[in-house]
Coordinates of C-alpha atoms in Angstrom, one line a residue:
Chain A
X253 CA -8.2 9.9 -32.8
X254 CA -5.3 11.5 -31.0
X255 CA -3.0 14.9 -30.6
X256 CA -0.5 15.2 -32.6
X257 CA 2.1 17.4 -30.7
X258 CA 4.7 15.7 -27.8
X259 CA 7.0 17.5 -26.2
X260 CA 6.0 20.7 -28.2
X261 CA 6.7 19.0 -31.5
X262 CA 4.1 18.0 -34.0
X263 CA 4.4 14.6 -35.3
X264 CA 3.4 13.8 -39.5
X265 CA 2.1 9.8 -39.1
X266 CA 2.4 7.3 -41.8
X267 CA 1.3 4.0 -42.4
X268 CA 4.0 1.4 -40.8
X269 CA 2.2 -2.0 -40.8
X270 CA -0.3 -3.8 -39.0
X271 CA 0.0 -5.8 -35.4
X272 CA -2.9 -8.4 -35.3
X273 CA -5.2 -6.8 -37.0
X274 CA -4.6 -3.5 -35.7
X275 CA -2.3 -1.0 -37.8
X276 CA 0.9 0.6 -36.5
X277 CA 1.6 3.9 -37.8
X278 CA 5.4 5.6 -38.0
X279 CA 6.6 9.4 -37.1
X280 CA 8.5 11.2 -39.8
X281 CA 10.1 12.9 -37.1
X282 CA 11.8 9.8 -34.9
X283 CA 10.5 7.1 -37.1
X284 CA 9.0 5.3 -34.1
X285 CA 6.3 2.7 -34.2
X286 CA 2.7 3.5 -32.9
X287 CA -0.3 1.6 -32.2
X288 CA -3.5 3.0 -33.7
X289 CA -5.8 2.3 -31.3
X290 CA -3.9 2.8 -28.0
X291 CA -1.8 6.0 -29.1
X292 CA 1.0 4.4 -27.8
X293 CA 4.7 4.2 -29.0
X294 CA 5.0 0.5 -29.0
X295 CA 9.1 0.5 -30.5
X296 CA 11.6 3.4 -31.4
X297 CA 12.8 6.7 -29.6
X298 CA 9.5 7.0 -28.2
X299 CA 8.6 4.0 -26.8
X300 CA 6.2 4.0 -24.1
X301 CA 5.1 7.8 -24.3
X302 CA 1.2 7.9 -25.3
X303 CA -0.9 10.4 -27.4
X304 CA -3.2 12.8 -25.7
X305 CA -6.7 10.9 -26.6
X306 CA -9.2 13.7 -28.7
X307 CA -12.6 13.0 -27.6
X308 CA -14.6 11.9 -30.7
X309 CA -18.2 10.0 -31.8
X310 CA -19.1 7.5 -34.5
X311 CA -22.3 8.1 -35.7
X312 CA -24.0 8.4 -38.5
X313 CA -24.0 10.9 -41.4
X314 CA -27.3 12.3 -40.6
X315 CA -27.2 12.7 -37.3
X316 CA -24.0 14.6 -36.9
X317 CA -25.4 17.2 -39.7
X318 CA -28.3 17.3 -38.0
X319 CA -26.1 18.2 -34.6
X320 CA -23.2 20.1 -36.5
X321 CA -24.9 21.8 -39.7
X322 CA -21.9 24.5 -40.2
X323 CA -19.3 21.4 -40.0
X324 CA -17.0 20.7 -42.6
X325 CA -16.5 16.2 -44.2
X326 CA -13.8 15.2 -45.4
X327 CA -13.9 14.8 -49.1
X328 CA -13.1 11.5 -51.6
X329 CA -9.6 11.4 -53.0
X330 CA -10.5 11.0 -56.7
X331 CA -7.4 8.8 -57.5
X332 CA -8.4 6.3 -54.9
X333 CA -12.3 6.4 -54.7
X334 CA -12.6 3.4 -56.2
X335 CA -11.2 1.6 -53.4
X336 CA -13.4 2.8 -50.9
X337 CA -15.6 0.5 -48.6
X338 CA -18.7 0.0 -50.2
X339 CA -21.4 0.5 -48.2
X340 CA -22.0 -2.8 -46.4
X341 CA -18.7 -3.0 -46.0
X342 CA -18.9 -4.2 -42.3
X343 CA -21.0 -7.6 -43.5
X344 CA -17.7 -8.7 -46.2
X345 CA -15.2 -7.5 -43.2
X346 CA -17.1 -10.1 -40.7
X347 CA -16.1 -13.1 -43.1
X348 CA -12.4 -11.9 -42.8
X349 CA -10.0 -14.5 -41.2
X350 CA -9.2 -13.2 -37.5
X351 CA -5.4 -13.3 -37.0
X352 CA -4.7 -12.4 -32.7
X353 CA -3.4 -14.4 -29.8
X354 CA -6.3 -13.7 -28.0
X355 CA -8.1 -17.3 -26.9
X356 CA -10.9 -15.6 -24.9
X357 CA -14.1 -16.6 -26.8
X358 CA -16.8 -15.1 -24.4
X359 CA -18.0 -13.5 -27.7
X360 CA -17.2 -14.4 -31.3
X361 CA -14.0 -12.9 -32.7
X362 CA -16.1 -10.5 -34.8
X363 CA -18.9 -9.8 -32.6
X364 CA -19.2 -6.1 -32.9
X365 CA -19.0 -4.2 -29.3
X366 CA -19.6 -0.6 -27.9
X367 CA -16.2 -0.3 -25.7
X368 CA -16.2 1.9 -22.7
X369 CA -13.1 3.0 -20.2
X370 CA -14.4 4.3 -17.0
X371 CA -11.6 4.8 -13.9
X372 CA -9.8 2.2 -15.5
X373 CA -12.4 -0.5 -15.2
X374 CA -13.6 -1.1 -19.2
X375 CA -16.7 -3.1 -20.0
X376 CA -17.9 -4.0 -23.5
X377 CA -21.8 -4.0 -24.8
X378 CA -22.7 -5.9 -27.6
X379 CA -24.2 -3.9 -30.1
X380 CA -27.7 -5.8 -30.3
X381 CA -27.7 -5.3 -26.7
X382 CA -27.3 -2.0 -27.0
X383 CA -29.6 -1.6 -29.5
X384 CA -32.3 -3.8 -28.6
X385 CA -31.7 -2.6 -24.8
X386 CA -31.8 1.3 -25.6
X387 CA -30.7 2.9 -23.5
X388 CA -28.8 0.3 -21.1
X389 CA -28.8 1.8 -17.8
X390 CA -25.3 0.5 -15.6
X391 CA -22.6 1.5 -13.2
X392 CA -18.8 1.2 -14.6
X393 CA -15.8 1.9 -12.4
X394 CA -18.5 3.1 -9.6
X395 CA -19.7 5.7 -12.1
X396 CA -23.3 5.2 -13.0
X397 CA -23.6 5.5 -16.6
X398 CA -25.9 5.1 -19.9
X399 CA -25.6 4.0 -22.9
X400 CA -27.9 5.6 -25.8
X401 CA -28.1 4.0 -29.5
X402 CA -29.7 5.9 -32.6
X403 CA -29.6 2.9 -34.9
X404 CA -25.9 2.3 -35.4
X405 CA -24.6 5.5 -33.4
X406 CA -24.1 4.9 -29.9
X407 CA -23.0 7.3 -26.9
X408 CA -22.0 7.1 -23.3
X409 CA -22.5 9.2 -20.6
X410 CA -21.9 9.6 -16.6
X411 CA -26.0 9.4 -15.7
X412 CA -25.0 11.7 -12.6
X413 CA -26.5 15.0 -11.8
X414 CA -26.5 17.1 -8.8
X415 CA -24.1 14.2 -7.2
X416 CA -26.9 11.6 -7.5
X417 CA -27.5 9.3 -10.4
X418 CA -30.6 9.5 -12.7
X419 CA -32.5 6.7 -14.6
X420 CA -33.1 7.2 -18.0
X421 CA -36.0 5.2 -20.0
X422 CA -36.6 5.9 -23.8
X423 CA -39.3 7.8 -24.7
X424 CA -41.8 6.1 -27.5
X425 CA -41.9 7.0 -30.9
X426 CA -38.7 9.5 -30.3
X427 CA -34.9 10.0 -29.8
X428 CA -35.6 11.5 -27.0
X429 CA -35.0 10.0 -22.9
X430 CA -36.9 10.7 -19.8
X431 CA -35.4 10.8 -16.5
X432 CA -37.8 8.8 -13.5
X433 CA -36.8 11.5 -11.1
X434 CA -38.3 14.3 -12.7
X435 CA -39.2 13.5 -15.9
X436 CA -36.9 16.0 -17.9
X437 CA -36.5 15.0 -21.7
X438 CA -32.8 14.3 -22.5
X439 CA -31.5 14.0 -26.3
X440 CA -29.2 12.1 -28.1
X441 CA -26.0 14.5 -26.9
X442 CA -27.2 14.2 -23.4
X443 CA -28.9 17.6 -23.1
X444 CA -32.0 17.7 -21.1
X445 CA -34.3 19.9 -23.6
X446 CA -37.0 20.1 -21.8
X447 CA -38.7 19.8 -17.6
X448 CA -37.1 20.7 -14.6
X449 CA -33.8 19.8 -15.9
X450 CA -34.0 21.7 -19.0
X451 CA -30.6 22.8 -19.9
X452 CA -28.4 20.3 -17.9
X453 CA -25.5 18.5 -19.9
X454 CA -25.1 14.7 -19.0
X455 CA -21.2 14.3 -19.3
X456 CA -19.6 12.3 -22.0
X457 CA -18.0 8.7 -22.1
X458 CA -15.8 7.9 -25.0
X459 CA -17.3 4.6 -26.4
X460 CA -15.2 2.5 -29.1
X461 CA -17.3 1.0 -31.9
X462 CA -14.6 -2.5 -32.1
X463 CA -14.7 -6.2 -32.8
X464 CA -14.1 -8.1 -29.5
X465 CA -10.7 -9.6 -30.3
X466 CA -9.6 -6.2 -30.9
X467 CA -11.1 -4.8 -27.7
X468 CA -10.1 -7.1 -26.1
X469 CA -6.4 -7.5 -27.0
X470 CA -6.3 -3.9 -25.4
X471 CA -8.2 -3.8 -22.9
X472 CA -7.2 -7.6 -21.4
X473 CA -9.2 -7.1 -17.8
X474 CA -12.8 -6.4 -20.1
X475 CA -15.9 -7.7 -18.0
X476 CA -18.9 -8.1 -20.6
X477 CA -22.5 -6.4 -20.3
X478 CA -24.9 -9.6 -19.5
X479 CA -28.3 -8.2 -21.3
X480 CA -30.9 -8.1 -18.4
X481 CA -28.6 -8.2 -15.1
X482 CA -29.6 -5.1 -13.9
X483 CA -33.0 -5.5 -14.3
X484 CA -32.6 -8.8 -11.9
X485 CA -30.8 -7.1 -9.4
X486 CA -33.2 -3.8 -8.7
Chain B
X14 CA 41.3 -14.7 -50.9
X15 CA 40.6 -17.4 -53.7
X16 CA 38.1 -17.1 -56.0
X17 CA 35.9 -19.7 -54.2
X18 CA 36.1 -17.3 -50.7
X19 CA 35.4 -14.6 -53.3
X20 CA 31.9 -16.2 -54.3
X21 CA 30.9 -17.7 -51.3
X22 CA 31.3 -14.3 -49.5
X23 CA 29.2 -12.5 -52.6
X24 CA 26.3 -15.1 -51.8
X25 CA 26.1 -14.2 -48.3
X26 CA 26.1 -10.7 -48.8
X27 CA 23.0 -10.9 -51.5
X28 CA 21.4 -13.2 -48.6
X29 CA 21.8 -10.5 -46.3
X30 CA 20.9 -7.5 -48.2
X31 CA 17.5 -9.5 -49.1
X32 CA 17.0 -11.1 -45.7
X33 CA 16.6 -7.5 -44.3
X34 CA 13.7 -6.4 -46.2
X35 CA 12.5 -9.7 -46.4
X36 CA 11.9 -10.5 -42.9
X37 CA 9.8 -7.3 -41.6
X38 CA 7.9 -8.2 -44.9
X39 CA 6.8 -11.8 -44.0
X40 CA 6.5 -11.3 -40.3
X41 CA 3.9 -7.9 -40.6
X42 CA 1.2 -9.5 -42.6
X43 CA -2.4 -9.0 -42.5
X44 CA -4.6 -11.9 -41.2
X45 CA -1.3 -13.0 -39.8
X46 CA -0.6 -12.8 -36.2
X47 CA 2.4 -10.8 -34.8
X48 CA 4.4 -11.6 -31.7
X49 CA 6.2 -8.6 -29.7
X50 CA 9.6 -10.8 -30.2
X51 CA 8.5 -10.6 -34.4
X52 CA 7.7 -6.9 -34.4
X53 CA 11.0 -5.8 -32.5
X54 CA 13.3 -7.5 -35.2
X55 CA 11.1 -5.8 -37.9
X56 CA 11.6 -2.5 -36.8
X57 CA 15.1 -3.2 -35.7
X58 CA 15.8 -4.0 -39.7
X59 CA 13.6 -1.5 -41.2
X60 CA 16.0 1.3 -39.3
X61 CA 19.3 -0.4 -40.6
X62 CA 17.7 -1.5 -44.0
X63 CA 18.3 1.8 -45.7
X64 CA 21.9 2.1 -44.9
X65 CA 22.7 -1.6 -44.6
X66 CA 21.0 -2.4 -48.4
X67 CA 24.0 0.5 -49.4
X68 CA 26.7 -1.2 -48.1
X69 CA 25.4 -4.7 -49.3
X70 CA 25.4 -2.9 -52.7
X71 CA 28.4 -1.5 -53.0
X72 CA 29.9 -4.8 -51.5
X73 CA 28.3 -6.8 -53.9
X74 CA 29.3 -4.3 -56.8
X75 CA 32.9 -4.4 -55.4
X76 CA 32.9 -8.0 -55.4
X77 CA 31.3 -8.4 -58.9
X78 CA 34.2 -6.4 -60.3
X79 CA 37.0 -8.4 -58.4
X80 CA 35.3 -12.0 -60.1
X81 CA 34.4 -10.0 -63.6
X82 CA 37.6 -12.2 -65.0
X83 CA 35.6 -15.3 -65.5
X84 CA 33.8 -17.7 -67.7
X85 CA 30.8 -16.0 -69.8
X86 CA 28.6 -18.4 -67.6
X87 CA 29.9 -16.7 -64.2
X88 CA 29.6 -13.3 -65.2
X89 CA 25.1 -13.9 -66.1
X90 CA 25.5 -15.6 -62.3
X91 CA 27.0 -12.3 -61.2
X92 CA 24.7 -10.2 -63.1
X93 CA 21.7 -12.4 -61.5
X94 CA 23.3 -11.7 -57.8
X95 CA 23.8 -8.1 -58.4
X96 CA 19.5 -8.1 -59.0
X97 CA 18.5 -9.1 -55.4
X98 CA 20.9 -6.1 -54.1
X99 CA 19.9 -3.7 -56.1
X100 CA 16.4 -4.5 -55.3
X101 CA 16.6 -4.6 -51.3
X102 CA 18.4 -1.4 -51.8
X103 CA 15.4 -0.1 -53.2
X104 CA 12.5 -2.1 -51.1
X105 CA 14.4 -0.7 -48.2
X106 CA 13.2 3.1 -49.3
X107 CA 9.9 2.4 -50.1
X108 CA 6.7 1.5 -47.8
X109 CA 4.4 -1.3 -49.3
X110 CA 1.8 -0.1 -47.1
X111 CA 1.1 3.2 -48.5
X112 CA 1.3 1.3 -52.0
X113 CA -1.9 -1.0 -50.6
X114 CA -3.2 2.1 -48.9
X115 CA -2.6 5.4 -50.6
X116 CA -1.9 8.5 -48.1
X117 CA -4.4 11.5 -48.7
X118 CA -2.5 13.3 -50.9
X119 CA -3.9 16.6 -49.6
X120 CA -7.0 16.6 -47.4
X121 CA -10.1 18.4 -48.8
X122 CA -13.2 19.0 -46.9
X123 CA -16.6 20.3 -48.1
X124 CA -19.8 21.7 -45.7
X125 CA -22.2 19.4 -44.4
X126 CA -25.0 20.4 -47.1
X127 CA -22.5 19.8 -49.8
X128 CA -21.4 16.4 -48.8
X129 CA -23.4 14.1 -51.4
X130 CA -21.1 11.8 -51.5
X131 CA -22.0 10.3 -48.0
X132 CA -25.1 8.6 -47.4
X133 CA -27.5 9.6 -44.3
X134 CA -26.8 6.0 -43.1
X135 CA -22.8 5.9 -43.0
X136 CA -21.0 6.0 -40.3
X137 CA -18.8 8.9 -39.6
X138 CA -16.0 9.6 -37.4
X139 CA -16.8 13.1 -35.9
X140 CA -14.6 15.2 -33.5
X141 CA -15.8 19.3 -32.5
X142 CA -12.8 21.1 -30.7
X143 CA -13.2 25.2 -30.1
X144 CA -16.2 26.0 -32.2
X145 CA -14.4 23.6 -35.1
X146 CA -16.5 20.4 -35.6
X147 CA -15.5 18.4 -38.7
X148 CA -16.4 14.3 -40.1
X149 CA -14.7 11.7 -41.5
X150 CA -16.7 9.0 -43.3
X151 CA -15.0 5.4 -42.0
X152 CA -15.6 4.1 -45.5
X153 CA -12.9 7.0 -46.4
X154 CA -11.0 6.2 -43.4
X155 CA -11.4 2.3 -43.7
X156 CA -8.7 2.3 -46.8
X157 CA -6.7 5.5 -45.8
X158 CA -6.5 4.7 -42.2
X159 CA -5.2 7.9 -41.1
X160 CA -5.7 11.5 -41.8
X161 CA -4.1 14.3 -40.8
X162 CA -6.0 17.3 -39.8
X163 CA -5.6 20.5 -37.5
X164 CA -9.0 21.0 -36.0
X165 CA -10.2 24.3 -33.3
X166 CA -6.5 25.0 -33.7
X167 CA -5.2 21.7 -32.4
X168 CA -3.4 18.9 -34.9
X169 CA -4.6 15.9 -35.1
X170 CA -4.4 12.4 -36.7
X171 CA -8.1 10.7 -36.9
X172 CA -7.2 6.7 -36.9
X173 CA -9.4 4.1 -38.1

């Protein structure tokens, strides 16, 4: 998801094509060629200038109304609803053929990964590990961070407050997180609701729902969560 | 120039026109993979090919009139070359891609209570900017790829 203004011009974006598996889009404006999921202009006038990044989320339906109730979805087009992903989409997408020049196999082509950046160090979690792990407590590009998963919706965030890091465990039978320190209650956004914390705002990492070839044809220097390492070192 | 010269010249000239909106064609392909090298020549043609397809008209026209004198065989083989330019000339305006994947042809949005036609369980790409929070379900966004929006005052393009 990205800005659309450079320079103090706003650019109108159209498909352009696709560049293994990832599509390019065109400006009206200087007709260059942009990558979707880098924001960068990868041929034309504006080669090498980059998109400012807008923070965003994947999750599911329910859980941003839950979270935004006065937001506004973006409706159907009637003339093309019928070509709309049906809604296990994701299982007929994982038979697809994988077309990349990527020939690092740590994980299956179509494994599906949370993606994180953090100081320029990015590390990808596969999603059963980050489901089955919730929430995966680690340290990325010296920040200490969490990941938190609500079935398929996942978030990221620094774990530090007051300049020292917490540890967060999930709480039973609830969305909700714990901290060891103090025992605050955190939510889903990162807020602790509740304790001596109440009120605090963990801040947010930008995670990237991708398959691994993608994620890692952009992000080439990608270590890999290894389920269970943490625990073995504390 | 001989007739032969005449000809020869005509074939290379339908080659051309269809070369340049054939290439970018075959080499951006989905499941296909796409070298930097591959890409470059695409967009390199897809600049020229609305001008260039012109000029390989008109020269093909120009040369069609020049060998209309001919045997009724020759002028069907000049008809059948004036087809290939005429069609790059018209390939070279258009963009398959939005054929494949229609462009929102305006963006409508409905509140969060009103939204029936997403399921609790699908995934949607959210963004909240200045009080402004708005979702776009991916199985929307998995066959338009892009949509424009202006959200909390800034413009934006959500990408999937």
């Amino acid at each position: 998801m990205w800005e659309t203004t450079i320079d103090g011009r706003t650019l109108h974006f159209h498909l352009a094509g696709i560049n293994n598996q990832n599509f390019i889009m065109h400006d009206e404006e200087t007709g260059s060629w942009w990558q979707q999921v880098s924001g960068q202009a990868i041929l034309g006038p504006l080669k090498g200038r980059q998109l400012t990044r807008v923070p965003m989320d994947e999750i599911s339906f329910a859980l941003w109304k839950r979270e935004q109730p006065r937001g506004r979805v973006l409706r159907p087009d009637p003339r093309v609803a019928k070509h709309y992903a049906h809604a296990d989409w994701e299982a007929g997408i994982a038979k697809l053929p994988v077309a990349t020049r990527i020939s690092d196999r740590r994980l299956a082509f179509r494994e599906l990964i949370a993606g994180i950046t953090v100081n320029g160090r990015s590390k990808a979690y596969r999603m059963t590990d980050v489901q089955s792990q919730n929430p995966i407590i680690d340290t990325v590009g010296g920040v200490p961070i969490v990941i938190v998963a609500n079935g398929q919706s996942v978030r990221a965030f620094s774990r530090m407050v007051d300049g020292k890091p917490i540890d967060l465990f999930a709480e039973p039978e609830t969305t909700s997180f714990v901290d060891a320190s103090t025992g605050s209650e955190w939510d889903f956004a990162g807020r602790a609701i509740r304790g001596a914390l109440a009120g605090r705002q963990l801040q947010r990492i930008e995670v990237l729902r991708d398959y691994w070839f993608d994620w890692r044809a952009y992000h080439p220097d990608t270590s890999i969560y290894s389920a269970g390492l943490m625990r073995q070192r504390s | 120039m001989s007739r032969r010269l005449l000809w020869f010249l005509l074939l290379i000239i339908a080659a051309i026109a269809l070369a340049v909106v054939l290439i970018p064609a075959l080499v951006i392909q989905p499941f296909r993979p796409q070298s930097p090298r591959g890409l470059e020549i695409s967009f390199a043609l897809k600049r020229i090919a609305p001008a260039l397809t012109i000029v390989t008209l008109i020269a093909c026209l120009a040369l069609i009139i020049k060998l209309w004198r001919g045997a009724h065989w020759s002028r069907i083989a000049l008809i059948l070359l004036l087809i290939p330019a005429m069609l790059s000339a018209w390939v070279a305006r258009q963009n398959h891609f939005e054929w494949m994947f229609n462009p929102l042809a305006q963006a409508g949005y409905v509140t969060a209570n009103a939204a029936a036609f997403v399921s609790d369980s699908d995934l949607v790409m959210a963004v909240a900017r200045n009080g402004e929070a708005a979702a776009y379900p991916i199985r929307q966004l998995a066959y338009h790829h892009l949509v424009q929006d202006t959200v909390g005052g800034v413009p934006i393009v959500v990408t999937y």
